XYZ file of C-alpha atoms in Angstrom:
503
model
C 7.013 28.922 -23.830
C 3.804 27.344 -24.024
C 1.760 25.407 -27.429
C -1.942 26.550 -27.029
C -5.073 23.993 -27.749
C -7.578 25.697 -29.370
C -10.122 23.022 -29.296
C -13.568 22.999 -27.526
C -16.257 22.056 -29.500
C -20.238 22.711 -29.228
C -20.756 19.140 -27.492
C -18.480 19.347 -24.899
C -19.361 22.641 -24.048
C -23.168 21.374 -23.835
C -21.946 18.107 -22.050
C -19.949 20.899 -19.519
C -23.041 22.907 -19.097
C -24.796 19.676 -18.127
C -22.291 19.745 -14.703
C -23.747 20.841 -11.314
C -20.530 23.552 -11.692
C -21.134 26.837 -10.709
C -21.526 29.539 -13.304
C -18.539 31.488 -12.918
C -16.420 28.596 -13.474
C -18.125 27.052 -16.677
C -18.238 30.964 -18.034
C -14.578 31.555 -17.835
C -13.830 27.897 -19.193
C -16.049 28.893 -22.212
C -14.168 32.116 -22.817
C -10.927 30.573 -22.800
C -11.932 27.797 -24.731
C -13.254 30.789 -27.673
C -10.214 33.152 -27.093
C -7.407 30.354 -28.085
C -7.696 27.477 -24.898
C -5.264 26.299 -22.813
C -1.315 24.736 -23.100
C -0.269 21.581 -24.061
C 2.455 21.939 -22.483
C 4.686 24.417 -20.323
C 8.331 24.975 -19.551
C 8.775 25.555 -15.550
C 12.793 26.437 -14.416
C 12.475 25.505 -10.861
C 10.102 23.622 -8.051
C 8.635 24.936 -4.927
C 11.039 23.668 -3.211
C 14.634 24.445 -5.011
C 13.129 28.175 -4.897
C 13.100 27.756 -1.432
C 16.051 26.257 -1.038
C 17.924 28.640 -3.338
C 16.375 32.089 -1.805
C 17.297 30.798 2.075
C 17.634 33.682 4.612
C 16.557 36.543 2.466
C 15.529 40.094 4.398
C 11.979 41.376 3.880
C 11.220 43.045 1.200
C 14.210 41.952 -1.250
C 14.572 41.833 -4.350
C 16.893 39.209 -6.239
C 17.052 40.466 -9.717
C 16.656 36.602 -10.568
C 13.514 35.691 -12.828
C 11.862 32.217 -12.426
C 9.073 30.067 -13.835
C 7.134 27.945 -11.883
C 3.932 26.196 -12.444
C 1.383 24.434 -9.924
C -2.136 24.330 -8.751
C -3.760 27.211 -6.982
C -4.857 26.558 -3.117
C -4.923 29.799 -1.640
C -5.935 33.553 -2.872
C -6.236 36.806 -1.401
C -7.108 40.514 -3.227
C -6.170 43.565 -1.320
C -7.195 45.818 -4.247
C -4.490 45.980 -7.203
C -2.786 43.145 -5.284
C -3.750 39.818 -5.277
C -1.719 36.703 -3.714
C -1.927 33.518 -4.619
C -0.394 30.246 -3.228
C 0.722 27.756 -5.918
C 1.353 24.229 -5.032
C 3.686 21.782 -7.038
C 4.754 18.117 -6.047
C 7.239 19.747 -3.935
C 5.757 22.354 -1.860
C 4.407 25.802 -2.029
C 5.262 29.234 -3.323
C 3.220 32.673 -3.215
C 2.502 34.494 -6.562
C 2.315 38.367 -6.149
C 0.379 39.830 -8.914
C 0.466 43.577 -8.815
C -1.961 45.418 -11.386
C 1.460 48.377 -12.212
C 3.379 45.510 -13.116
C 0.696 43.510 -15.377
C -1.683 45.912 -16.777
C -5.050 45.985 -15.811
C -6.110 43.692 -18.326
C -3.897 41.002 -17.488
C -4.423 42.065 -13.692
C -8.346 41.269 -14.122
C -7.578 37.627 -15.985
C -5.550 36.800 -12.853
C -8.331 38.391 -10.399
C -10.334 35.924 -12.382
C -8.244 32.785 -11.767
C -9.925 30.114 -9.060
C -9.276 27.608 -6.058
C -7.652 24.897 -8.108
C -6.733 25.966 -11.369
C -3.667 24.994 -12.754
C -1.379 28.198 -13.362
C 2.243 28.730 -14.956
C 3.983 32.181 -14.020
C 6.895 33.725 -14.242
C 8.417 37.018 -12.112
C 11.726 38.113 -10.453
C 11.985 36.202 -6.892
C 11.290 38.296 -4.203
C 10.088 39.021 -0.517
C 6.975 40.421 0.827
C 6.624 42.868 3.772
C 6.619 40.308 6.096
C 9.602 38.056 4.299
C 8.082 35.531 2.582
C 9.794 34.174 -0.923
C 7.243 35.173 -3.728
C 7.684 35.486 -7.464
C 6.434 39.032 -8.419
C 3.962 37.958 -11.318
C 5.642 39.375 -14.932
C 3.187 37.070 -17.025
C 1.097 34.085 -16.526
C -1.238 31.658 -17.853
C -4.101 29.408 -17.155
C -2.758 26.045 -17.778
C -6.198 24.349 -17.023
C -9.228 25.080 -15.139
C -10.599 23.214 -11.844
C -14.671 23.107 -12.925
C -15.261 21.859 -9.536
C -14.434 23.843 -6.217
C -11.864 22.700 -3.834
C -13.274 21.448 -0.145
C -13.528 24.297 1.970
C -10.003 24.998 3.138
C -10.508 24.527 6.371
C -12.318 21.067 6.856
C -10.225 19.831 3.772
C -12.059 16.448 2.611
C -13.285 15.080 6.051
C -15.588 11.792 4.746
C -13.480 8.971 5.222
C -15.018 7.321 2.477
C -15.532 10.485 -0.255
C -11.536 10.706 0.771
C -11.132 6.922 -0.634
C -13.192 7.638 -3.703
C -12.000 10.600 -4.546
C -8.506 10.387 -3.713
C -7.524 12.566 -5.896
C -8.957 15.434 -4.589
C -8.166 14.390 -0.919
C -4.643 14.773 -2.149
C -5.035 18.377 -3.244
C -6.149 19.666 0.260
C -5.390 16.742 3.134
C -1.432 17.234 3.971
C -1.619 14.105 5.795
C -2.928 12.202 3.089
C -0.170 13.254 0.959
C 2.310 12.444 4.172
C 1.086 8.695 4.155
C 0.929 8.229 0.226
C 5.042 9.394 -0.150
C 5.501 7.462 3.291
C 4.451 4.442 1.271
C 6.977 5.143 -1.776
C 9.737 5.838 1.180
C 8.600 1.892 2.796
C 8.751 0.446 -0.734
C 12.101 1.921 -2.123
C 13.566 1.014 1.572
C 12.086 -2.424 1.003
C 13.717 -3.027 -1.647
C 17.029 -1.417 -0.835
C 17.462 -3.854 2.280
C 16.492 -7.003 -0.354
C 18.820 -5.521 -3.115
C 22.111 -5.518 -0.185
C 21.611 -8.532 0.838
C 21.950 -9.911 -2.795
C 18.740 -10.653 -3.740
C 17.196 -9.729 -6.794
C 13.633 -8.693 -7.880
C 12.260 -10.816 -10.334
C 8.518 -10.749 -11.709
C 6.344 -13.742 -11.861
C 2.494 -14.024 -13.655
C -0.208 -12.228 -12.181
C -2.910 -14.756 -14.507
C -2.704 -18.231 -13.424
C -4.172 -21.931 -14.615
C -4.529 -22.164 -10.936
C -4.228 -20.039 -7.700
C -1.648 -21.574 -5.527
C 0.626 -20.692 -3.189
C -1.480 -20.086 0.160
C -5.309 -20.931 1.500
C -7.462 -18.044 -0.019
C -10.275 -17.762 -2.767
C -9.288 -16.710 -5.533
C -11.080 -14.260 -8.235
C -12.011 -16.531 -11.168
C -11.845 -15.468 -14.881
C -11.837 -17.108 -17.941
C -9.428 -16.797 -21.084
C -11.291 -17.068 -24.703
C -8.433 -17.453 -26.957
C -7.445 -20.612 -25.106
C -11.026 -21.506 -23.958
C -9.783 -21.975 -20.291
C -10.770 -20.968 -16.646
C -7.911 -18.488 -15.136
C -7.398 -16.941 -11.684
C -5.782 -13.675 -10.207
C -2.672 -15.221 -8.042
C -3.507 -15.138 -4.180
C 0.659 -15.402 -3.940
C 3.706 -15.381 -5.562
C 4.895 -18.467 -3.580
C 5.663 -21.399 -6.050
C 6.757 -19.510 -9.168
C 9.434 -17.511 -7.107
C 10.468 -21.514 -5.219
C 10.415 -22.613 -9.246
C 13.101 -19.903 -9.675
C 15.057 -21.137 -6.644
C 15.066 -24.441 -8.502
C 16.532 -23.141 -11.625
C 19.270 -21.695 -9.769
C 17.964 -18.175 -8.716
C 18.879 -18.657 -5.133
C 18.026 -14.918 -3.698
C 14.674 -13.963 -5.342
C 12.278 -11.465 -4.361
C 9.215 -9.642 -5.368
C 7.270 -6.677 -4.499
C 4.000 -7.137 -6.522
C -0.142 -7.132 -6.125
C -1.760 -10.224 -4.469
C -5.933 -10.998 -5.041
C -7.765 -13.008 -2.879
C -11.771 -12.863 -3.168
C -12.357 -12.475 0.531
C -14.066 -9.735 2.866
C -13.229 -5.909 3.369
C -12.480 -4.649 6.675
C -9.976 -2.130 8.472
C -6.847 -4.668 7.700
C -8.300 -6.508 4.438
C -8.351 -5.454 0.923
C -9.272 -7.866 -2.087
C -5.823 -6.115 -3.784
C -2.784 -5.925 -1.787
C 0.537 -5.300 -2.353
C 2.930 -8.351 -0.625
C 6.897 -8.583 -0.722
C 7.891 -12.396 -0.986
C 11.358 -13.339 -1.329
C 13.346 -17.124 -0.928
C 16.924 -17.600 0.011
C 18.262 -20.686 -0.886
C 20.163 -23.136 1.862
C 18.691 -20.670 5.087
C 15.637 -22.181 7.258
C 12.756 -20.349 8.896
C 15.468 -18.643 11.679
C 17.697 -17.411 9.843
C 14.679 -15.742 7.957
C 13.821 -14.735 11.454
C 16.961 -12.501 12.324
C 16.688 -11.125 8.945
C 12.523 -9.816 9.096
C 14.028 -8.129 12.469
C 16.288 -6.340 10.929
C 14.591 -5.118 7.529
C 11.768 -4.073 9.831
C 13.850 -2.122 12.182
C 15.999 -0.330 9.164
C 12.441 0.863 7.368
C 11.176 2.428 10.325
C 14.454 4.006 11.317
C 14.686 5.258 7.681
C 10.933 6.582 7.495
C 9.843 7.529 11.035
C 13.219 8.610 12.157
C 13.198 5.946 14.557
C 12.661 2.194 15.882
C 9.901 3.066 18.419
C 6.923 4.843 16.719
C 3.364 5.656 17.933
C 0.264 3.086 17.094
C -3.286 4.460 18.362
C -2.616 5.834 21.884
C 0.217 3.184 22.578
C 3.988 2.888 21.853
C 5.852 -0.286 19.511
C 9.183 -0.439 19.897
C 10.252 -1.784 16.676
C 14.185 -2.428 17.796
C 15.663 -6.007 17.965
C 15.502 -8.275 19.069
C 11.695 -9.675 18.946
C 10.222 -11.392 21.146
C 9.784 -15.357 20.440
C 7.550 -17.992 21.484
C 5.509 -21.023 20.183
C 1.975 -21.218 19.021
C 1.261 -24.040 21.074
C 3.016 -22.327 24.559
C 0.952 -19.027 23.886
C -2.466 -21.095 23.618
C -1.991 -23.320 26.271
C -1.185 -20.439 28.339
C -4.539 -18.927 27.675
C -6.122 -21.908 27.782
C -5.076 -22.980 30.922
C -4.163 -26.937 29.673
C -1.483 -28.069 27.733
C -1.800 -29.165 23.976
C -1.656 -32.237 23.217
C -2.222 -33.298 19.388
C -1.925 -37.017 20.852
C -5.671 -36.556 22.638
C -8.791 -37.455 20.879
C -10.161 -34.777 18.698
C -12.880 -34.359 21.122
C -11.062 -32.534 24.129
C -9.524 -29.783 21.618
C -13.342 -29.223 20.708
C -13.929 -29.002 23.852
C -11.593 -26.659 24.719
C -12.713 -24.557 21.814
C -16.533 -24.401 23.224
C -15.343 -23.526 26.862
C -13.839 -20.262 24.990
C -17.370 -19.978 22.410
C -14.663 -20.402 19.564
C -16.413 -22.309 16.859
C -14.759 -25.277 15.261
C -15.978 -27.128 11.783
C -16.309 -30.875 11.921
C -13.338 -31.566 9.849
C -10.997 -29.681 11.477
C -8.129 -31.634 13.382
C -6.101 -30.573 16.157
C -4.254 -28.086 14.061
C -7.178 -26.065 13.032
C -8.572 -25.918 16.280
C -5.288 -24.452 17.913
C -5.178 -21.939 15.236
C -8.829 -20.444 15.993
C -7.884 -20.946 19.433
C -5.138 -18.665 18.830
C -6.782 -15.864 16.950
C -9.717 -15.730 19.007
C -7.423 -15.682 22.487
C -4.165 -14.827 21.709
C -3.798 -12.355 18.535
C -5.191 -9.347 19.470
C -2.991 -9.069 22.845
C 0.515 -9.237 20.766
C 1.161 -5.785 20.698
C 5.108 -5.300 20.881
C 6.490 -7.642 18.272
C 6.471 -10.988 18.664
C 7.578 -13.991 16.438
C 4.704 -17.202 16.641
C 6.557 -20.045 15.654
C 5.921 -23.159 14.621
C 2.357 -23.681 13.747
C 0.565 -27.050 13.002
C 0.901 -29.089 9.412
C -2.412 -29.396 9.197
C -2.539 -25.495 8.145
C 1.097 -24.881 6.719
C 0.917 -26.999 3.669
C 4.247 -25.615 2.145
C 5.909 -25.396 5.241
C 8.467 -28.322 6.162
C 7.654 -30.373 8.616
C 9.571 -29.141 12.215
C 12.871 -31.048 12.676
C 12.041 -32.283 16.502
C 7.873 -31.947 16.289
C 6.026 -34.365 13.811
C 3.006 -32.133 14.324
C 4.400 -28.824 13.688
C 6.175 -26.966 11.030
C 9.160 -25.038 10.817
C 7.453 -21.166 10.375
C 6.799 -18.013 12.310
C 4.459 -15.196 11.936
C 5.270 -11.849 12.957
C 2.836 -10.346 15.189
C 2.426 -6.425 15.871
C -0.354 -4.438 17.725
C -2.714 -7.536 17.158
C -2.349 -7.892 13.123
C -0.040 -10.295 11.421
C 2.702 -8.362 9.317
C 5.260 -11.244 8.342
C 4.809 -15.096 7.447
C 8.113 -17.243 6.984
C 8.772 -20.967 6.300
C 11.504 -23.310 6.324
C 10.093 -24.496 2.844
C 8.706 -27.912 2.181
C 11.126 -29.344 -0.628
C 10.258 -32.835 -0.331
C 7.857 -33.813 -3.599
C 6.423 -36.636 -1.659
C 5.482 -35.133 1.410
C 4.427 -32.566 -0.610
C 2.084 -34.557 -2.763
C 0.585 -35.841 0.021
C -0.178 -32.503 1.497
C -1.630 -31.066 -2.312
C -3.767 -34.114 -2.044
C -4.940 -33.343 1.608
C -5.694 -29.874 0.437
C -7.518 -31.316 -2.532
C -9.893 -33.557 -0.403
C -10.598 -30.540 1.750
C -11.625 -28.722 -1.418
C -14.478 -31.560 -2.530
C -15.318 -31.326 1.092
C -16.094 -28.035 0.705
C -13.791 -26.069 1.728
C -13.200 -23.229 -1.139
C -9.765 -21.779 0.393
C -8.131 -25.007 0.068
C -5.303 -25.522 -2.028
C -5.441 -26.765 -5.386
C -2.674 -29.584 -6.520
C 0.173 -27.878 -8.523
C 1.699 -30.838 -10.966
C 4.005 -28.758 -12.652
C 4.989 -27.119 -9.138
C 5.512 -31.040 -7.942
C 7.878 -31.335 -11.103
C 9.834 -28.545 -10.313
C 10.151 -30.293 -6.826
C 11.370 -33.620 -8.699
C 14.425 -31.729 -10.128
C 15.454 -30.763 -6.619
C 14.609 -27.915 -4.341
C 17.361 -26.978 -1.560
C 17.385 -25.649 1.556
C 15.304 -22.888 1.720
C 13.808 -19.847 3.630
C 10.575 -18.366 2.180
C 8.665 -15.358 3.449
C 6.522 -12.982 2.737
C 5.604 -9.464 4.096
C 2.184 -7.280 3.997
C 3.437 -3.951 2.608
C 0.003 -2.334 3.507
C -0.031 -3.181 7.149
C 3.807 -2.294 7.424
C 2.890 1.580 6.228
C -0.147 1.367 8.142
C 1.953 0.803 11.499
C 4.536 3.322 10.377
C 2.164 6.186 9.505
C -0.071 5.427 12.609
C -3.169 4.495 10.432
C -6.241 2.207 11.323
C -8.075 1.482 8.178
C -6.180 -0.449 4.877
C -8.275 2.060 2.524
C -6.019 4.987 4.150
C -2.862 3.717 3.000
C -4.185 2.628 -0.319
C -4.024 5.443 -3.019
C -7.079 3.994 -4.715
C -9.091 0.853 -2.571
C -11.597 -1.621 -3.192
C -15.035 0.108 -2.629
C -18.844 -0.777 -3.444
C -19.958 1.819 -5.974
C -21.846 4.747 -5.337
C -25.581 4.380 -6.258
């Protein structure tokens, strides 16, 4: 059943011993180690929770004649005597081990007295009920598959430090039920993702993470640099023009589920990794993108949560179609008070930017000034969903210019509870205009301006051999699980964030 290592030499004992582990622990791990050491491996016959699932409705104390093996960590133990009880936890749930000192022996009955919050066990009994009906496997034989050196967090309190929970996530995932909740609530968003993509006859392509340059959206990139070819490379900050280069070629449903790096701050919805869906449909515009977002959205939360209205904070979203819609320039000039007017010298946008203490940079045009506008008066109060559409050229550089507005762009963002989850164009697949708008970028970059976008020639070529029609859009996977598991901090729905290290 089981191969045995029998390693454990004198220096990793002495590098053990080193460990601020109690003495108990680090005494039975050195006896094991000496009396033969621990599997390599171990053949289980069912999960927690086909046991269960198989055993349903039996009577107290019953007895199955069926013998299983099951393996799993040990959370919870109590001794009453000759009988101890153990809880064992696999990736499916929980079963109780009843070890009874007639049935083992007492030496056996001792090792398993011995056995700790933690440790990884493998037993095997006959499947049976307690006294009070609960489905147990009546201990036959067992081993220690591998000691926990460290304790568990107390069982009550669990792993309460936000922070200790982020940095040691795997332990927060041994004793915090909810953490476990939101981790396989992630998977569930994912696979559903990707399901609703897949029907609609897309297909999930993969495009390079290591780039000559970071394009594809306004955000500083993390710089590295390759020796073999002696050249500067960057971590992609989007997936944008490689998946529009594959809508060239002829790929005209693409998507991608995939890691995004931008070299910008940490804070509750910010992470310098993220995870971002992007996907292009070839001969659809920014609308018809629209009616689609709606109706992804509304199918993952009915398929995770159970429903289209969930719970975010202390307040209700009601996640069911049809969203709200309205321009970026109607919402500001509504909070504003005055119209906007892109026609009016620069100076009365500044000024309406000072009247609301919003600060504006020198360059900036009308377009920039609308958007801080926006964020600083607007943003925060979207809290059912709402589609902003049409924002200015001046910050949608791959966005196509809006069919009846010179000024404006064809795109939305999706807004929820304040935070942006969804960002859609009707793409810019003119190489000329585009050019000009690379070039734009460019001069903001020598002026300063390090989120600016660099000028993609080979992207330009791609544009050269003809781009069609298209829809782009992407979708931030971490704030979509965050709304749909009711958390308020990135690093929560993350298995493993960005943190500063300890000192």
């Amino acid at each position: 059943m089981t191969t045995v290592d029998k390693s454990g030499d004198q220096k990793r004992e002495e590098s053990l011993a080193d460990h601020p582990l109690t003495v108990g622990r680090f005494e039975r791990y050195r006896q094991a180690l000496e009396s033969g050491g621990f599997p390599y491996r171990f053949d289980r016959s069912i999960t927690a929770s086909d046991l269960h699932a198989a055993h349903q409705g039996l009577k107290p104390e019953a007895s199955t004649g069926v013998t299983e093996t099951v393996a799993g960590r040990v959370m919870l133990r109590r001794s009453f005597g000759r009988l101890v009880f153990a809880t064992l936890r696999d990736a499916t749930g929980t079963i109780q081990l009843m070890a009874n000192a007639s049935d083992l022996g007492d030496a056996a009955s001792q090792k398993f007295e011995n056995v700790d919050l933690g440790d990884w066990v493998g037993a095997t009994g006959e499947v049976v009920t307690t006294k009070r009906g609960e489905l147990s496997i009546r201990v036959q034989d067992f081993v220690v598959l591998q000691p926990s050196l460290r304790p568990l967090p107390d069982k009550w309190h669990g792993l309460q430090d936000i922070e200790q929970r982020s940095r040691h996530r795997y332990v927060d995932l041994m004793v915090n039920d909810k953490s476990r909740a939101v981790a396989l609530s992630r998977v569930a968003v994912i696979a559903e993702l990707r399901r609703q993509f897949e029907k609609r006859g897309y297909i999930e392509v993969e495009t390079p993470v290591l780039l000559p340059e970071a394009t594809g959206a306004l955000a500083k990139p993390f710089v590295t640099h390759h020796h073999a070819l002696d050249m500067p490379m960057y971590l992609r900050i989007a997936t944008e023009l490689y998946l529009k280069r594959l809508v060239v070629g002829g790929f005209e449903r693409v998507f991608e589920i995939g890691r995004i790096f931008r070299n910008e701050g940490i804070d509750a919805s910010h992470n310098p990794e993220f995870t971002m869906l992007e996907s292009y449909e070839a001969f659809a515009d920014y609308l018809d993108i629209l009616t689609m977002v709606e109706e992804i959205i509304a199918s993952i939360a009915e398929s995770v949560t159970g429903s289209t209205v969930v719970e975010y904070g202390d307040r209700r979203v009601d996640l069911t179609p049809p969203y709200r819609r309205a321009r970026m320039t109607d919402l500001v000039a509504e909070a504003i008070g005055s119209p906007v007017d892109f026609e009016a010298p620069i100076s009365r946008s500044r000024e309406q930017a000072a009247q609301y203490d919003v600060e504006v940079d020198e360059s900036w045009g009308h377009g920039k000034i609308l958007d801080a506008l926006f964020e600083a008066l607007v943003a925060d109060d979207l809290w059912q969903p709402t589609f902003v559409l049409d924002h200015p050229r001046e910050i949608s550089p791959l966005a196509r210019t809006h069919r009846f507005e010179p000024h404006l762009t064809e795109r939305f963002e999706l807004f929820i509870a304040g935070s942006e989850y969804a960002n859609a164009f009707s793409e810019l697949n003119d190489p000329f205009d585009q050019r000009a708008q690379f070039e734009a970028q460019a001069a903001a970059r020598e002026a300063g301006d390090n989120e600016a976008h660099p000028v993609d020639r080979d992207y330009l070529l791609a544009l050269e051999y003809g781009l069609p029609p298209t829809g782009g859009l992407g979708i931030g996977v971490d704030r979509l699980v965050m709304l749909l598991t009711n958390q308020h901090h990135i690093r929560d729905v993350m298995l493993f964030p960005t943190l500063r290290p300890e000192l």
